[in-house]
Short mmCIF file of C-alpha atoms in Angstrom, two decimals:
data_model
loop_
_atom_site.label_atom_id
_atom_site.label_comp_id
_atom_site.label_asym_id
_atom_site.label_seq_id
_atom_site.Cartn_x
_atom_site.Cartn_y
_atom_site.Cartn_z
CA MET A 776 16.36 -4.39 16.54
CA SER A 777 17.58 -5.65 13.17
CA ASP A 778 15.51 -5.46 10.00
CA LEU A 779 13.60 -8.66 9.20
CA LEU A 780 11.95 -7.36 6.01
CA GLU A 781 13.30 -4.74 3.65
CA ILE A 782 11.41 -3.46 0.61
CA ARG A 783 13.37 -1.14 -1.66
CA ASN A 784 11.99 0.89 -4.59
CA PHE A 785 9.48 -1.86 -5.34
CA THR A 786 7.30 -1.20 -8.40
CA LEU A 787 4.74 -3.70 -9.69
CA ASP A 788 2.62 -3.61 -12.85
CA ILE A 789 -0.33 -5.76 -13.90
CA ASP A 790 -0.79 -6.32 -17.62
CA THR A 791 -4.40 -5.77 -18.76
CA PHE A 792 -6.17 -5.52 -22.09
CA ASP A 793 -5.89 -1.73 -21.77
CA GLY A 794 -2.16 -1.87 -21.13
CA PRO A 795 -0.09 -2.08 -17.92
CA VAL A 796 -1.59 -0.77 -14.69
CA HIS A 797 0.85 0.59 -12.10
CA VAL A 798 -0.40 -1.13 -8.93
CA LEU A 799 2.60 -0.45 -6.67
CA LYS A 800 4.91 2.51 -7.19
CA ASN A 801 8.35 2.86 -5.64
CA ILE A 802 7.52 1.25 -2.29
CA ASN A 803 10.17 1.65 0.43
CA LEU A 804 9.45 -0.05 3.73
CA THR A 805 11.33 -1.84 6.50
CA VAL A 806 9.98 -4.03 9.29
CA LYS A 807 12.14 -4.73 12.32
CA ARG A 808 12.14 -8.00 14.24
CA GLY A 809 9.50 -8.13 16.94
CA GLU A 810 7.55 -5.06 15.82
CA THR A 811 4.00 -4.73 14.50
CA LEU A 812 3.58 -2.54 11.43
CA GLY A 813 0.13 -1.37 10.38
CA ILE A 814 -0.78 -0.56 6.77
CA VAL A 815 -3.95 1.47 6.15
CA GLY A 816 -5.57 2.79 3.01
CA GLU A 817 -8.64 2.58 0.83
CA SER A 818 -9.76 -0.46 -1.12
CA GLY A 819 -7.62 -0.68 -4.24
CA SER A 820 -4.74 1.27 -2.68
CA GLY A 821 -2.43 -1.73 -3.09
CA LYS A 822 -2.22 -2.98 0.53
CA THR A 823 -3.10 -6.61 -0.19
CA VAL A 824 -1.10 -6.70 -3.44
CA LEU A 825 1.95 -5.53 -1.51
CA VAL A 826 1.79 -8.22 1.19
CA ARG A 827 0.92 -10.93 -1.33
CA SER A 828 4.00 -9.91 -3.28
CA ILE A 829 6.03 -10.49 -0.10
CA LEU A 830 4.67 -14.06 -0.11
CA GLY A 831 5.25 -14.50 -3.84
CA ILE A 832 1.52 -14.89 -4.57
CA GLY A 833 0.85 -11.61 -6.33
CA PRO A 834 -1.91 -11.15 -8.93
CA LYS A 835 -1.85 -13.03 -12.22
CA ARG A 836 -0.12 -11.20 -15.07
CA SER A 837 1.76 -9.07 -12.53
CA ARG A 838 5.44 -8.33 -13.04
CA THR A 839 8.06 -6.56 -10.99
CA VAL A 840 9.26 -3.51 -12.87
CA ASP A 841 11.89 -2.40 -10.37
CA GLY A 842 13.11 -2.86 -6.81
CA SER A 843 13.49 -5.79 -4.45
CA ILE A 844 12.00 -7.50 -1.39
CA ALA A 845 14.47 -9.03 1.05
CA PHE A 846 13.46 -11.24 3.98
CA ASP A 847 16.10 -11.95 6.63
CA GLY A 848 18.76 -11.12 4.04
CA ILE A 849 17.23 -13.36 1.35
CA ASP A 850 16.24 -11.76 -1.97
CA LEU A 851 12.76 -13.29 -2.44
CA SER A 852 12.75 -12.62 -6.19
CA THR A 853 15.54 -15.20 -6.68
CA LEU A 854 13.78 -18.12 -4.96
CA SER A 855 12.80 -21.26 -6.84
CA ASP A 856 9.50 -23.07 -6.19
CA VAL A 857 11.26 -25.57 -3.92
CA GLU A 858 12.91 -22.77 -1.93
CA TRP A 859 9.59 -20.90 -1.63
CA LYS A 860 8.04 -23.94 0.07
CA LYS A 861 10.52 -23.53 2.91
CA ILE A 862 9.56 -19.86 3.31
CA ARG A 863 5.87 -19.52 2.44
CA GLY A 864 3.67 -20.62 5.33
CA VAL A 865 6.72 -21.65 7.35
CA ARG A 866 8.81 -18.53 7.97
CA ILE A 867 6.30 -16.06 6.47
CA SER A 868 2.63 -16.80 7.07
CA MET A 869 -0.60 -14.99 6.32
CA ILE A 870 -4.04 -14.69 7.92
CA PHE A 871 -6.47 -14.12 5.05
CA GLN A 872 -9.44 -11.78 5.11
CA ASP A 873 -12.47 -14.06 4.83
CA PRO A 874 -12.29 -17.26 6.90
CA MET A 875 -15.23 -18.95 5.16
CA THR A 876 -13.48 -18.59 1.81
CA TYR A 877 -10.29 -20.22 3.06
CA LEU A 878 -11.80 -23.02 5.14
CA ASN A 879 -13.08 -26.11 3.31
CA PRO A 880 -16.67 -26.87 4.43
CA LEU A 881 -16.20 -30.60 3.70
CA PHE A 882 -13.38 -31.20 6.20
CA THR A 883 -13.17 -30.86 9.96
CA ILE A 884 -11.07 -28.16 11.57
CA GLY A 885 -8.59 -30.76 12.82
CA GLN A 886 -8.17 -32.25 9.35
CA GLN A 887 -7.52 -28.86 7.79
CA ILE A 888 -4.95 -27.74 10.37
CA GLY A 889 -3.35 -31.20 10.15
CA ASP A 890 -3.04 -30.91 6.38
CA VAL A 891 -1.21 -27.59 6.77
CA ILE A 892 1.15 -29.12 9.34
CA ALA A 893 1.80 -32.09 7.01
CA ALA A 894 2.55 -29.75 4.09
CA HIS A 895 5.05 -27.80 6.19
CA GLY A 896 6.63 -31.08 7.29
CA ARG A 897 7.10 -32.21 3.67
CA ALA A 898 8.58 -28.83 2.72
CA THR A 899 11.11 -28.89 5.55
CA GLY A 900 11.82 -32.64 5.43
CA THR A 901 10.25 -33.27 8.85
CA ALA A 902 8.04 -36.36 9.00
CA THR A 903 4.82 -36.13 11.03
CA THR A 904 2.38 -38.81 12.17
CA PRO A 905 -1.42 -38.40 12.30
CA LYS A 906 -1.27 -38.58 16.09
CA ALA A 907 1.37 -35.84 16.26
CA ARG A 908 -0.58 -33.64 13.84
CA ARG A 909 -3.72 -34.03 15.93
CA ALA A 910 -1.85 -33.12 19.12
CA ARG A 911 -0.26 -30.10 17.42
CA SER A 912 -3.67 -28.98 16.05
CA GLU A 913 -5.18 -29.06 19.54
CA GLU A 914 -2.15 -27.20 20.89
CA LEU A 915 -2.53 -24.46 18.26
CA LEU A 916 -6.26 -24.07 18.92
CA ASP A 917 -5.54 -23.75 22.63
CA GLN A 918 -2.83 -21.20 21.83
CA VAL A 919 -5.32 -18.93 20.04
CA GLY A 920 -7.79 -19.11 22.91
CA ILE A 921 -10.36 -21.61 21.60
CA PRO A 922 -12.00 -23.49 24.48
CA ASP A 923 -12.20 -27.30 24.32
CA PRO A 924 -9.78 -27.71 21.35
CA ALA A 925 -10.40 -31.47 21.10
CA ARG A 926 -14.09 -30.91 20.42
CA VAL A 927 -13.46 -28.06 17.94
CA CYS A 928 -10.99 -30.26 16.03
CA ASP A 929 -13.91 -32.57 15.19
CA GLN A 930 -16.25 -29.75 14.11
CA TYR A 931 -16.81 -28.25 10.64
CA PRO A 932 -16.40 -24.54 9.73
CA HIS A 933 -20.16 -23.89 9.57
CA GLN A 934 -20.48 -24.99 13.21
CA LEU A 935 -18.23 -22.16 14.41
CA SER A 936 -18.93 -18.45 14.80
CA GLY A 937 -17.10 -15.85 12.68
CA GLY A 938 -14.72 -15.06 15.52
CA MET A 939 -13.93 -18.74 16.10
CA ARG A 940 -13.25 -19.26 12.38
CA GLN A 941 -10.88 -16.31 12.41
CA ARG A 942 -9.02 -17.86 15.34
CA VAL A 943 -8.75 -21.12 13.38
CA LEU A 944 -7.08 -19.22 10.51
CA ILE A 945 -4.67 -17.67 13.01
CA ALA A 946 -3.90 -21.15 14.35
CA MET A 947 -3.17 -22.37 10.81
CA ALA A 948 -0.91 -19.39 10.19
CA LEU A 949 1.04 -20.20 13.37
CA SER A 950 1.47 -23.89 12.51
CA GLY A 951 4.82 -23.36 10.79
CA LYS A 952 6.18 -21.22 13.67
CA PRO A 953 6.68 -18.19 11.40
CA ASP A 954 9.04 -15.28 11.96
CA LEU A 955 6.72 -12.91 10.09
CA LEU A 956 2.92 -13.00 10.35
CA ILE A 957 0.83 -11.01 7.86
CA ALA A 958 -2.76 -10.26 8.94
CA ASP A 959 -5.00 -9.11 6.07
CA GLU A 960 -8.10 -7.43 7.56
CA PRO A 961 -8.31 -9.96 10.45
CA THR A 962 -11.24 -8.16 12.13
CA THR A 963 -13.41 -7.54 9.06
CA ALA A 964 -17.08 -8.47 9.66
CA LEU A 965 -16.48 -9.32 13.34
CA ASP A 966 -18.67 -7.81 16.02
CA VAL A 967 -17.08 -5.35 18.46
CA THR A 968 -16.52 -7.78 21.31
CA VAL A 969 -14.96 -10.47 19.10
CA GLN A 970 -12.89 -7.83 17.30
CA ALA A 971 -11.49 -6.68 20.64
CA GLN A 972 -10.68 -10.31 21.53
CA VAL A 973 -8.87 -10.93 18.21
CA LEU A 974 -6.82 -7.75 18.56
CA ASP A 975 -5.91 -8.68 22.15
CA LEU A 976 -4.93 -12.14 20.88
CA ILE A 977 -2.60 -10.67 18.24
CA ASN A 978 -0.93 -8.53 20.91
CA GLU A 979 -0.54 -11.58 23.18
CA LEU A 980 0.97 -13.70 20.39
CA VAL A 981 3.47 -10.97 19.50
CA GLU A 982 4.57 -10.85 23.13
CA LYS A 983 4.52 -14.61 23.77
CA LEU A 984 6.03 -15.86 20.48
CA ASN A 985 8.21 -12.85 19.64
CA LEU A 986 6.38 -12.52 16.32
CA THR A 987 6.87 -9.81 13.76
CA VAL A 988 3.49 -8.71 12.37
CA ILE A 989 2.26 -6.71 9.39
CA MET A 990 -1.41 -5.89 9.84
CA ILE A 991 -3.54 -4.55 7.01
CA SER A 992 -6.81 -2.87 7.84
CA HIS A 993 -9.17 -0.14 6.73
CA ASP A 994 -10.07 0.21 10.43
CA VAL A 995 -7.63 2.79 11.76
CA GLY A 996 -8.84 2.11 15.31
CA ALA A 997 -7.83 -1.55 14.98
CA ILE A 998 -4.41 -0.52 13.64
CA ALA A 999 -3.93 1.87 16.57
CA THR A 1000 -4.68 -0.98 18.99
CA VAL A 1001 -1.89 -3.28 17.79
CA ALA A 1002 0.64 -1.29 15.75
CA LYS A 1003 3.11 1.21 17.15
CA ARG A 1004 4.17 2.21 13.61
CA CYS A 1005 2.03 2.46 10.50
CA ALA A 1006 2.17 3.34 6.81
CA VAL A 1007 -0.61 4.97 4.82
CA MET A 1008 -1.10 3.82 1.21
CA TYR A 1009 -2.91 5.66 -1.58
CA HIS A 1010 -3.02 4.68 -5.26
CA GLY A 1011 -0.16 2.21 -4.88
CA GLU A 1012 2.16 4.58 -3.02
CA ILE A 1013 3.12 5.08 0.62
CA VAL A 1014 2.16 8.69 1.26
CA GLU A 1015 2.92 8.77 4.98
CA GLU A 1016 4.81 6.62 7.47
CA GLY A 1017 5.70 6.98 11.13
CA GLU A 1018 4.56 6.38 14.70
CA THR A 1019 0.87 5.47 14.72
CA VAL A 1020 -0.02 7.98 17.43
CA ASP A 1021 1.73 10.83 15.59
CA ILE A 1022 -0.02 10.04 12.31
CA LEU A 1023 -3.45 9.74 13.92
CA ARG A 1024 -3.09 12.91 15.97
CA ALA A 1025 -1.28 15.12 13.47
CA PRO A 1026 -1.44 13.66 9.92
CA ARG A 1027 0.81 15.45 7.45
CA HIS A 1028 -0.67 14.30 4.14
CA ASP A 1029 -4.03 15.54 2.84
CA TYR A 1030 -5.16 12.00 2.09
CA THR A 1031 -4.49 10.87 5.67
CA ARG A 1032 -6.47 13.83 6.99
CA LYS A 1033 -9.40 12.94 4.73
CA LEU A 1034 -9.16 9.30 5.78
CA LEU A 1035 -9.35 10.18 9.48
CA ALA A 1036 -12.14 12.70 8.92
CA ALA A 1037 -14.26 9.91 7.41
CA VAL A 1038 -14.01 7.72 10.54
CA PRO A 1039 -17.33 7.80 12.45
CA ASP A 1040 -16.96 8.65 16.12
CA ILE A 1041 -19.07 6.79 18.66
CA ASP A 1042 -18.73 9.74 21.07
CA ALA A 1043 -19.49 12.55 18.60
CA PRO A 1044 -22.54 14.74 19.27
CA LEU A 1045 -25.69 13.22 17.79
CA ASP A 1046 -27.71 14.98 15.13
CA LEU A 1047 -31.03 14.77 16.92
CA GLN A 1048 -33.35 14.76 13.92
CA GLN A 1049 -36.96 13.85 14.41
CA ALA A 1050 -37.41 10.19 13.52
CA PRO A 1051 -40.03 9.56 10.80
CA THR A 1052 -43.44 8.56 12.02
CA ALA A 1053 -46.32 6.91 10.22
CA SER A 1054 -49.84 5.92 11.21
CA ALA A 1055 -49.21 2.46 9.78
CA PRO A 1056 -45.71 0.94 9.90
CA LEU A 1057 -44.19 -0.47 6.73
CA LEU A 1058 -42.90 -3.58 8.51
CA GLU A 1059 -44.25 -5.36 11.58
CA VAL A 1060 -42.67 -8.42 13.12
CA LYS A 1061 -44.82 -10.21 15.70
CA ASP A 1062 -43.67 -13.02 17.97
CA LEU A 1063 -41.22 -14.19 15.30
CA SER A 1064 -39.23 -17.35 16.11
CA LYS A 1065 -36.81 -19.69 14.40
CA VAL A 1066 -35.89 -22.97 16.09
CA TYR A 1067 -33.33 -25.45 14.79
CA ALA A 1068 -33.21 -29.07 15.93
CA THR A 1069 -29.83 -30.51 16.92
CA ARG A 1070 -28.51 -34.01 16.31
CA SER A 1071 -28.67 -34.76 20.01
CA GLY A 1072 -32.42 -34.15 20.01
CA GLY A 1073 -32.27 -30.68 21.52
CA GLU A 1074 -33.03 -27.34 19.91
CA VAL A 1075 -31.39 -23.99 19.27
CA ARG A 1076 -33.59 -20.91 19.33
CA ALA A 1077 -31.87 -18.68 16.78
CA VAL A 1078 -34.69 -16.11 17.02
CA ASP A 1079 -36.94 -16.20 20.06
CA ALA A 1080 -40.29 -14.35 20.21
CA VAL A 1081 -39.09 -11.14 18.53
CA ASP A 1082 -41.44 -8.15 18.21
CA PHE A 1083 -40.64 -4.85 16.49
CA SER A 1084 -41.94 -2.49 13.81
CA VAL A 1085 -40.36 -0.10 11.31
CA ALA A 1086 -42.10 3.08 10.21
CA LYS A 1087 -42.06 4.23 6.60
CA GLY A 1088 -38.89 6.23 5.92
CA GLU A 1089 -37.25 5.13 9.16
CA ILE A 1090 -33.82 3.54 9.62
CA LEU A 1091 -33.84 0.84 12.27
CA GLY A 1092 -30.45 -0.43 13.42
CA ILE A 1093 -30.00 -3.98 14.74
CA VAL A 1094 -26.85 -4.65 16.77
CA GLY A 1095 -25.51 -7.57 18.77
CA GLU A 1096 -22.72 -10.12 18.83
CA SER A 1097 -22.20 -12.85 16.23
CA GLY A 1098 -24.84 -15.53 16.71
CA SER A 1099 -27.34 -13.16 18.31
CA GLY A 1100 -29.86 -13.67 15.48
CA LYS A 1101 -29.47 -10.41 13.54
CA SER A 1102 -28.95 -11.93 10.09
CA THR A 1103 -31.53 -14.64 10.76
CA ILE A 1104 -34.17 -11.95 11.30
CA ALA A 1105 -33.35 -10.41 7.90
CA ARG A 1106 -33.73 -13.78 6.18
CA LEU A 1107 -36.97 -14.53 8.02
CA VAL A 1108 -38.45 -11.18 6.97
CA LEU A 1109 -37.61 -11.94 3.33
CA ARG A 1110 -38.77 -15.56 3.70
CA LEU A 1111 -35.38 -16.85 2.58
CA ILE A 1112 -35.78 -19.20 5.52
CA GLU A 1113 -39.12 -20.26 6.96
CA PRO A 1114 -40.09 -19.07 10.46
CA THR A 1115 -41.02 -21.58 13.14
CA GLY A 1116 -43.68 -19.21 14.45
CA GLY A 1117 -44.92 -15.62 14.35
CA GLN A 1118 -45.91 -13.14 11.65
CA VAL A 1119 -44.20 -10.80 9.20
CA ILE A 1120 -46.52 -8.03 8.02
CA PHE A 1121 -45.22 -5.91 5.15
CA ASP A 1122 -47.12 -2.85 3.93
CA GLY A 1123 -50.28 -4.09 5.65
CA GLN A 1124 -50.11 -7.64 4.25
CA ASP A 1125 -49.20 -10.77 6.19
CA ILE A 1126 -46.54 -12.36 3.98
CA THR A 1127 -45.83 -15.31 6.26
CA GLY A 1128 -48.02 -17.64 4.22
CA LEU A 1129 -47.13 -16.35 0.75
CA SER A 1130 -45.50 -18.66 -1.79
CA GLY A 1131 -44.85 -18.91 -5.53
CA GLU A 1132 -45.58 -15.92 -7.76
CA PRO A 1133 -47.14 -13.68 -5.04
CA LEU A 1134 -44.01 -14.07 -2.90
CA ARG A 1135 -41.74 -13.38 -5.88
CA LEU A 1136 -43.62 -10.17 -6.68
CA MET A 1137 -43.55 -9.09 -3.04
CA ARG A 1138 -39.76 -9.48 -2.94
CA ARG A 1139 -39.49 -6.80 -5.62
CA HIS A 1140 -40.29 -4.33 -2.83
CA MET A 1141 -37.93 -5.91 -0.26
CA GLN A 1142 -34.26 -6.29 -1.07
CA LEU A 1143 -31.26 -7.56 0.88
CA VAL A 1144 -27.61 -6.50 0.77
CA PHE A 1145 -25.65 -9.53 1.95
CA GLN A 1146 -22.76 -9.38 4.38
CA ASN A 1147 -20.13 -11.06 2.21
CA PRO A 1148 -19.75 -9.51 -1.26
CA HIS A 1149 -17.29 -12.24 -2.30
CA SER A 1150 -19.92 -14.99 -2.12
CA ALA A 1151 -22.89 -12.78 -3.08
CA LEU A 1152 -21.59 -12.31 -6.63
CA ASN A 1153 -21.34 -15.11 -9.17
CA GLY A 1154 -17.72 -15.38 -10.27
CA ARG A 1155 -18.78 -16.43 -13.79
CA HIS A 1156 -20.92 -13.35 -14.41
CA THR A 1157 -19.66 -9.88 -15.28
CA ILE A 1158 -20.48 -6.93 -13.04
CA GLY A 1159 -22.91 -5.68 -15.69
CA ASP A 1160 -24.73 -9.03 -15.64
CA ALA A 1161 -24.89 -8.97 -11.82
CA ILE A 1162 -26.39 -5.47 -11.62
CA GLY A 1163 -28.74 -6.08 -14.54
CA GLU A 1164 -30.09 -9.36 -13.14
CA PRO A 1165 -33.02 -7.81 -11.16
CA PHE A 1166 -34.27 -6.10 -14.33
CA ARG A 1167 -34.12 -9.34 -16.32
CA ILE A 1168 -36.09 -11.21 -13.62
CA GLN A 1169 -38.58 -8.57 -12.50
CA SER A 1170 -39.10 -6.31 -15.54
CA LYS A 1171 -39.67 -6.38 -19.30
CA LEU A 1172 -37.01 -3.80 -20.17
CA SER A 1173 -35.08 -4.20 -23.41
CA ARG A 1174 -31.40 -5.08 -23.36
CA ARG A 1175 -30.52 -1.51 -24.31
CA ASP A 1176 -32.62 -0.09 -21.46
CA ILE A 1177 -31.07 -2.54 -18.99
CA ASP A 1178 -27.59 -1.46 -20.12
CA ALA A 1179 -28.58 2.17 -19.50
CA GLU A 1180 -29.85 1.29 -16.01
CA VAL A 1181 -26.60 -0.53 -15.22
CA ASP A 1182 -24.61 2.57 -16.20
CA ARG A 1183 -26.87 4.75 -14.02
CA LEU A 1184 -26.39 2.48 -11.02
CA LEU A 1185 -22.61 2.32 -11.48
CA ASP A 1186 -22.60 6.13 -11.43
CA ILE A 1187 -24.64 6.13 -8.21
CA VAL A 1188 -22.20 3.87 -6.37
CA GLN A 1189 -19.22 5.71 -7.86
CA LEU A 1190 -17.72 2.93 -9.95
CA PRO A 1191 -16.38 3.44 -13.50
CA ARG A 1192 -18.83 2.36 -16.21
CA LEU A 1193 -16.13 0.16 -17.76
CA PHE A 1194 -16.41 -2.03 -14.64
CA ARG A 1195 -19.50 -3.57 -16.25
CA TYR A 1196 -17.15 -5.72 -18.33
CA ARG A 1197 -15.09 -6.93 -15.37
CA TYR A 1198 -15.57 -10.03 -13.24
CA PRO A 1199 -15.84 -10.05 -9.42
CA HIS A 1200 -12.29 -11.35 -8.88
CA GLU A 1201 -10.97 -8.24 -10.65
CA LEU A 1202 -12.50 -5.91 -8.04
CA SER A 1203 -11.46 -5.15 -4.47
CA GLY A 1204 -13.70 -6.09 -1.54
CA GLY A 1205 -15.05 -2.57 -1.22
CA GLN A 1206 -15.80 -2.31 -4.92
CA LYS A 1207 -17.70 -5.63 -4.84
CA GLN A 1208 -19.82 -4.40 -1.93
CA ARG A 1209 -20.77 -1.31 -3.90
CA VAL A 1210 -21.86 -3.59 -6.77
CA CYS A 1211 -24.09 -5.49 -4.32
CA ILE A 1212 -25.68 -2.25 -3.12
CA ALA A 1213 -26.25 -1.15 -6.74
CA ARG A 1214 -28.02 -4.44 -7.47
CA ALA A 1215 -30.19 -4.18 -4.35
CA VAL A 1216 -31.51 -0.69 -5.15
CA ALA A 1217 -32.00 -1.40 -8.87
CA LEU A 1218 -35.78 -1.93 -8.62
CA ASN A 1219 -36.43 0.98 -6.23
CA PRO A 1220 -37.63 -1.20 -3.34
CA LYS A 1221 -39.68 0.13 -0.42
CA LEU A 1222 -37.64 -1.74 2.19
CA LEU A 1223 -33.91 -2.40 2.11
CA LEU A 1224 -32.40 -4.86 4.58
CA LEU A 1225 -28.67 -4.23 4.86
CA ASP A 1226 -26.72 -7.03 6.54
CA GLU A 1227 -23.31 -5.59 7.51
CA PRO A 1228 -23.16 -3.53 4.28
CA THR A 1229 -20.07 -1.55 5.31
CA SER A 1230 -18.05 -4.34 6.93
CA ALA A 1231 -15.83 -4.78 3.84
CA LEU A 1232 -15.48 -1.07 3.09
CA ASP A 1233 -12.68 1.28 4.05
CA VAL A 1234 -13.72 4.31 6.05
CA SER A 1235 -13.76 6.81 3.18
CA VAL A 1236 -15.87 4.57 0.95
CA GLN A 1237 -18.03 3.75 3.98
CA ALA A 1238 -18.68 7.46 4.48
CA GLN A 1239 -19.64 7.78 0.80
CA VAL A 1240 -21.97 4.78 1.00
CA LEU A 1241 -23.65 6.07 4.17
CA ALA A 1242 -24.15 9.48 2.56
CA PHE A 1243 -25.52 7.73 -0.54
CA LEU A 1244 -27.94 5.68 1.59
CA ARG A 1245 -29.23 8.86 3.26
CA GLU A 1246 -29.72 10.56 -0.11
CA LEU A 1247 -31.41 7.49 -1.51
CA ARG A 1248 -33.82 7.33 1.41
CA GLU A 1249 -34.87 10.92 0.79
CA GLU A 1250 -35.08 10.52 -2.98
CA LEU A 1251 -36.96 7.20 -3.09
CA ASP A 1252 -38.74 7.30 0.29
CA LEU A 1253 -36.93 4.13 1.33
CA THR A 1254 -37.06 2.36 4.67
CA TYR A 1255 -33.97 0.58 6.03
CA VAL A 1256 -33.27 -2.21 8.46
CA PHE A 1257 -29.55 -1.75 9.04
CA ILE A 1258 -27.68 -4.66 10.63
CA SER A 1259 -24.14 -3.89 11.75
CA HIS A 1260 -21.46 -4.68 14.32
CA ASP A 1261 -20.05 -1.14 13.87
CA LEU A 1262 -21.81 0.77 16.63
CA ALA A 1263 -20.35 4.12 15.53
CA VAL A 1264 -21.97 3.70 12.09
CA VAL A 1265 -25.29 2.64 13.63
CA ARG A 1266 -25.19 5.66 15.93
CA GLU A 1267 -24.54 8.00 13.02
CA LEU A 1268 -27.14 6.58 10.62
CA CYS A 1269 -30.05 5.06 12.51
CA ASP A 1270 -33.16 6.63 14.02
CA ARG A 1271 -33.83 3.74 16.40
CA VAL A 1272 -31.73 0.83 17.63
CA LEU A 1273 -32.64 -2.72 18.55
CA VAL A 1274 -30.11 -4.70 20.65
CA MET A 1275 -30.10 -8.51 20.37
CA ASN A 1276 -28.49 -11.23 22.45
CA ARG A 1277 -28.95 -14.99 21.94
CA GLY A 1278 -31.99 -14.60 19.72
CA ARG A 1279 -33.90 -12.18 21.93
CA ILE A 1280 -34.32 -8.41 21.96
CA VAL A 1281 -32.78 -7.16 25.18
CA GLU A 1282 -33.29 -3.46 24.54
CA GLN A 1283 -34.70 -1.11 21.92
CA GLY A 1284 -35.37 2.59 21.64
CA LYS A 1285 -34.22 5.86 20.12
CA THR A 1286 -30.57 5.95 19.14
CA ALA A 1287 -29.67 8.75 21.55
CA ASP A 1288 -31.31 6.95 24.47
CA ILE A 1289 -29.59 3.61 23.78
CA PHE A 1290 -26.10 5.11 23.32
CA ASN A 1291 -26.25 7.74 26.04
CA ALA A 1292 -28.09 5.82 28.75
CA PRO A 1293 -28.37 2.06 28.05
CA ASN A 1294 -30.51 0.12 30.49
CA GLU A 1295 -28.93 -3.32 30.08
CA ASP A 1296 -25.48 -4.56 31.13
CA TYR A 1297 -25.16 -6.36 27.79
CA THR A 1298 -25.58 -3.08 25.87
CA ARG A 1299 -23.10 -1.33 28.13
CA GLY A 1300 -20.60 -4.12 27.43
CA LEU A 1301 -20.99 -3.70 23.66
CA LEU A 1302 -20.45 0.04 23.91
CA ALA A 1303 -17.37 -0.43 26.11
CA SER A 1304 -15.82 -2.80 23.55
CA ALA A 1305 -16.59 -0.39 20.70
CA ARG A 1306 -14.95 2.52 22.50
CA LYS A 1307 -11.62 0.64 22.76
CA THR A 1308 -11.03 1.22 19.03
CA SER A 1309 -13.09 4.39 18.64
CA LYS A 1310 -11.83 7.58 17.05
CA SER A 1311 -11.76 9.43 20.36
CA ALA A 1312 -9.80 6.58 21.99
CA PHE A 1313 -6.94 6.45 19.51
CA THR A 1314 -6.58 10.24 19.32
CA SER A 1315 -6.36 10.62 23.10
CA VAL A 1316 -3.92 7.85 24.09
CA GLU A 1317 -0.17 8.28 24.34
CA ALA A 1318 0.68 4.97 22.66
CA ALA A 1319 -0.98 2.20 20.72
#
């Protein structure tokens, strides 16, 4: 196979107030036609900057210090804006990390795909009609496995699940019939069954369309599923490159070994610690329901007659597919949305009917870490302002004392204190999630609800955050409700597990019982999907 992409001695700097930062250092990489290359590494290692540089959309104030990037024999650094329009999105396309960020909530799916098709047509001098764009949009949606494409074309992004939105982004990326497809964390925040479907889809598209793919991920299991060859990045450098199976089984570099050691294993022996018990639970949820009315006059039961309790000091895990009601439960407990029926009893008090000042004071003791750190942080506020906000709202601390608390919290989540002066767009996804966790624990709450808190984190940072959460529970006597699609993480962290499907609890019990001997077919299906990309799976197979 001939080389489609060739990167030679590529070095990139970003100019900052403190001087130039070496983001990429002497990168050498080739990608052959028809192959899938995986790139793994921690947040901030330079993975996304590298692939954005291939597309000519690198960070602001960035400059190439040395080296070149050649695509199909074309030196990309010499292209004009007009020439880039014939390459970007047409011959080289990218699936971005967060579908909700890149889909416009005001336009239908069909309109947005049609706009991309029209833009490609203008760039290549090919006229398209609205009817042709609509037909092509439906064809693309069918190609990525979306049922009833005509109906989905008329829907809006908020009406689709996370997995469906990710498929829409893949459809958009395929609209220009690219030679090279770049997938930036395409399975982030997806539940295990949808993740498996998306990875299978990428493999099918490579085979069917003869695509060349570069896939970025902090999930080494996902990389092993689709990429025969991979490169490991650390601090802007490629520290190891080779066959994926060889690297995963016998890593040569210390960093790669540490990276793999941090991956939780769904089949590892459980640490059977005695789960905390208490005469009175901290949180009780009784017959909790949330029903939404539809335009057609029907109803959707997002949460349906849910009952569970959480003891003081316990970690309860909630798992299930997208749309099963996990996040809705967290918002109902905090009264961010109003329940249709049932009770939420916190620390012996029924908070279902609270409002105004009593509810505000109660929320001091109940905090939520949101799933998406990109939208959870205000882009106009510095990191210091974001972390200090709970103190300004819920305390009478002086500005100096708040500044000291912000520094303490940055130390806890292992971020440099100078980050207090940065804005969210200057941080990686993993760094932003750590800021969100710092803000949530600022007021020493009794109950912390964590909605997919590690979905945006690479495995090494995830391991640090999980260790930090354990330490914090011991130090502050915290209680956690931990919502996650990562079953290996839930297995490692949680004392008990609650399994949800279509708004109902289908199974709950001790972690060891649920993972070792599940009673329900649905739970067994989740575990089977998780094991496809588990640590034990990719270290025991002969090929990706």
